Amino acid sequence: SITNKDEQAIRVLPLPRGRMLLFNQTIIMGILNVTPDSFSDGGKYSTSADLAASQALQLIEDGADIIDVGGESTRPGAEEVAVQEE
């Protein structure tokens, strides 16, 4: 959309439970891979939900505004994750 030169454009992404993510500033995304074949951490957070949750809290403490949880491998030939497990 077109705004006046004095207006700052704000893009909004709707989230569950009526929340909104505003894009009027830089947002830092923390990545938390919880697959056993994760290339970035060797599956470090795939063995324990408590360990993964602790890492997510650490990412927030380190400045992450949102967390992207990698719960399904994108490795060629990897098996799909069942909806119930996801």
Coordinates of N, CA and C in Angstrom, one line a residue:
S1 N 0.8 -1.2 0.0 CA 0.0 0.0 0.0 C 0.9 1.2 0.0
I2 N 0.3 2.4 -0.4 CA 1.0 3.6 -0.5 C 0.8 4.4 0.8
T3 N 1.8 4.9 1.4 CA 1.7 5.7 2.6 C 2.3 7.1 2.4
N4 N 1.9 8.0 3.2 CA 2.6 9.4 3.2 C 4.0 9.2 3.6
K5 N 4.8 10.1 3.1 CA 6.3 10.0 3.4 C 6.6 10.0 4.9
D6 N 5.7 10.6 5.7 CA 6.0 10.6 7.2 C 5.4 9.4 7.9
E7 N 4.7 8.6 7.2 CA 4.1 7.4 7.8 C 5.0 6.2 7.6
Q8 N 5.2 5.4 8.6 CA 6.0 4.2 8.5 C 5.0 3.0 8.2
A9 N 5.4 2.3 7.1 CA 4.6 1.2 6.7 C 4.7 0.0 7.7
I10 N 3.6 -0.6 8.1 CA 3.6 -1.7 9.0 C 2.9 -2.8 8.4
R11 N 3.7 -4.0 8.3 CA 3.0 -5.2 7.8 C 2.7 -6.0 9.0
V12 N 1.6 -6.7 8.9 CA 1.1 -7.5 10.1 C 0.9 -9.0 9.6
L13 N 1.3 -9.9 10.5 CA 1.1 -11.3 10.3 C 0.2 -11.8 11.4
P14 N -1.0 -12.3 11.1 CA -1.8 -12.8 12.2 C -1.3 -14.1 12.8
L15 N -1.4 -14.2 14.1 CA -0.9 -15.4 14.8 C -2.1 -16.1 15.5
P16 N -2.0 -17.3 16.0 CA -3.0 -17.9 16.8 C -3.4 -17.1 18.0
R17 N -4.6 -17.4 18.5 CA -5.2 -16.8 19.7 C -5.3 -15.2 19.6
G18 N -5.5 -14.7 18.4 CA -5.7 -13.3 18.2 C -4.5 -12.4 18.3
R19 N -3.3 -13.0 18.3 CA -2.1 -12.2 18.4 C -1.7 -11.8 17.0
M20 N -0.8 -10.7 17.0 CA -0.3 -10.2 15.7 C 1.2 -10.0 15.8
L21 N 1.9 -10.3 14.8 CA 3.3 -10.0 14.7 C 3.5 -8.8 13.8
L22 N 4.0 -7.7 14.3 CA 4.2 -6.5 13.5 C 5.6 -6.4 12.9
F23 N 5.6 -6.0 11.7 CA 6.9 -5.9 11.0 C 7.3 -4.4 10.8
N24 N 7.2 -3.6 11.9 CA 7.6 -2.2 11.8 C 9.1 -2.1 12.3
Q25 N 9.7 -3.2 12.6 CA 11.1 -3.2 13.1 C 11.7 -4.5 12.7
T26 N 13.0 -4.6 12.8 CA 13.7 -5.9 12.5 C 13.3 -6.9 13.6
I27 N 13.0 -8.1 13.1 CA 12.6 -9.2 14.0 C 13.7 -10.3 13.9
I28 N 14.2 -10.7 15.0 CA 15.2 -11.8 15.1 C 14.6 -13.1 15.3
M29 N 14.9 -14.1 14.4 CA 14.3 -15.4 14.5 C 15.4 -16.4 15.0
G30 N 15.0 -17.1 16.1 CA 15.9 -18.1 16.6 C 15.5 -19.4 15.9
I31 N 16.4 -20.2 15.6 CA 16.2 -21.5 14.9 C 16.4 -22.6 15.9
L32 N 15.4 -23.5 16.1 CA 15.6 -24.6 17.0 C 15.3 -25.9 16.2
N33 N 16.3 -26.6 15.9 CA 16.1 -27.9 15.1 C 16.0 -29.0 16.1
V34 N 14.9 -29.8 16.0 CA 14.6 -30.9 16.9 C 14.6 -32.2 16.2
T35 N 15.2 -32.3 15.0 CA 15.2 -33.5 14.3 C 16.5 -34.2 14.6
P36 N 16.5 -35.5 14.6 CA 17.8 -36.3 15.0 C 18.9 -36.1 14.0
D37 N 18.6 -35.8 12.7 CA 19.6 -35.6 11.7 C 19.9 -34.2 11.4
S38 N 19.7 -33.3 12.3 CA 19.9 -31.9 12.1 C 21.4 -31.6 11.7
F39 N 21.6 -30.9 10.6 CA 23.0 -30.7 10.2 C 23.7 -29.6 11.0
S40 N 22.9 -28.7 11.7 CA 23.5 -27.6 12.4 C 24.0 -28.0 13.8
D41 N 23.3 -28.9 14.4 CA 23.7 -29.3 15.8 C 23.7 -30.8 16.1
G42 N 23.6 -31.6 15.0 CA 23.8 -33.0 15.1 C 22.7 -33.7 15.9
G43 N 21.5 -33.1 16.0 CA 20.4 -33.7 16.7 C 20.4 -33.4 18.2
K44 N 21.2 -32.4 18.7 CA 21.4 -32.2 20.1 C 20.1 -32.0 20.9
Y45 N 19.0 -31.4 20.2 CA 17.8 -31.1 20.9 C 16.7 -32.1 20.6
S46 N 17.0 -33.2 19.9 CA 15.9 -34.1 19.5 C 15.6 -35.2 20.5
T47 N 16.4 -35.3 21.6 CA 16.2 -36.4 22.5 C 15.4 -36.0 23.7
S48 N 15.1 -34.8 23.9 CA 14.4 -34.4 25.2 C 13.6 -33.1 24.9
A49 N 12.3 -33.1 25.2 CA 11.5 -31.9 25.1 C 11.9 -30.9 26.1
D50 N 12.4 -31.3 27.3 CA 12.9 -30.3 28.3 C 14.1 -29.6 27.8
L51 N 15.0 -30.4 27.1 CA 16.2 -29.8 26.6 C 15.9 -28.8 25.5
A52 N 15.0 -29.2 24.6 CA 14.5 -28.3 23.5 C 13.9 -27.0 24.1
A53 N 13.0 -27.2 25.1 CA 12.4 -26.0 25.7 C 13.4 -25.1 26.3
S54 N 14.4 -25.7 27.0 CA 15.4 -24.9 27.6 C 16.2 -24.1 26.6
Q55 N 16.5 -24.7 25.4 CA 17.2 -24.0 24.3 C 16.3 -22.9 23.8
A56 N 15.0 -23.1 23.6 CA 14.1 -22.1 23.1 C 14.2 -20.9 24.1
L57 N 14.1 -21.1 25.4 CA 14.2 -20.0 26.4 C 15.5 -19.3 26.3
Q58 N 16.6 -20.0 26.0 CA 17.9 -19.4 25.8 C 18.0 -18.5 24.6
L59 N 17.3 -19.0 23.5 CA 17.3 -18.2 22.3 C 16.5 -16.9 22.6
I60 N 15.5 -16.9 23.3 CA 14.7 -15.7 23.7 C 15.6 -14.8 24.5
E61 N 16.3 -15.4 25.5 CA 17.2 -14.6 26.4 C 18.3 -13.9 25.5
D62 N 18.7 -14.6 24.5 CA 19.7 -14.1 23.6 C 19.2 -13.0 22.6
G63 N 17.9 -12.8 22.6 CA 17.4 -11.8 21.8 C 16.4 -12.2 20.7
A64 N 16.1 -13.5 20.6 CA 15.1 -13.9 19.5 C 13.7 -13.4 19.9
D65 N 13.1 -12.9 18.8 CA 11.7 -12.4 19.0 C 10.7 -13.5 18.7
I66 N 11.1 -14.4 17.8 CA 10.3 -15.6 17.4 C 11.2 -16.8 17.3
I67 N 10.6 -18.0 17.4 CA 11.4 -19.2 17.3 C 10.8 -20.0 16.2
D68 N 11.7 -20.5 15.3 CA 11.3 -21.4 14.2 C 11.7 -22.8 14.7
V69 N 10.7 -23.6 14.9 CA 11.0 -25.0 15.4 C 11.1 -25.9 14.2
G70 N 12.3 -26.4 13.9 CA 12.4 -27.4 12.8 C 12.1 -28.8 13.3
G71 N 10.9 -29.2 13.0 CA 10.5 -30.5 13.5 C 10.4 -31.6 12.5
E72 N 10.7 -31.3 11.2 CA 10.7 -32.3 10.2 C 11.9 -32.2 9.3
S73 N 12.7 -33.2 9.1 CA 13.9 -33.2 8.3 C 13.6 -32.9 6.9
T74 N 14.4 -32.0 6.3 CA 14.3 -31.7 4.8 C 15.4 -32.5 4.0
R75 N 16.1 -33.4 4.7 CA 17.1 -34.2 4.1 C 16.4 -35.0 3.0
P76 N 17.0 -35.1 1.8 CA 16.5 -35.9 0.7 C 16.3 -37.4 1.2
G77 N 15.1 -37.9 1.0 CA 14.8 -39.3 1.5 C 14.4 -39.5 2.9
A78 N 14.3 -38.4 3.7 CA 13.9 -38.4 5.1 C 12.4 -38.8 5.1
E79 N 12.0 -39.5 6.2 CA 10.7 -39.9 6.4 C 9.8 -38.7 6.9
E80 N 8.6 -38.7 6.5 CA 7.7 -37.6 6.9 C 7.4 -37.9 8.4
V81 N 7.1 -36.8 9.1 CA 6.7 -36.8 10.5 C 5.2 -36.9 10.6
A82 N 4.7 -37.9 11.4 CA 3.2 -38.0 11.5 C 2.7 -36.8 12.2
V83 N 1.5 -36.4 11.8 CA 0.8 -35.2 12.4 C 0.7 -35.3 13.9
Q84 N 0.4 -36.4 14.4 CA 0.3 -36.6 15.9 C 1.6 -36.3 16.6
E85 N 2.7 -36.7 16.0 CA 4.0 -36.5 16.6 C 4.4 -35.0 16.4
E86 N 4.1 -34.4 15.3 CA 4.4 -33.0 15.1 C 3.6 -32.1 16.1

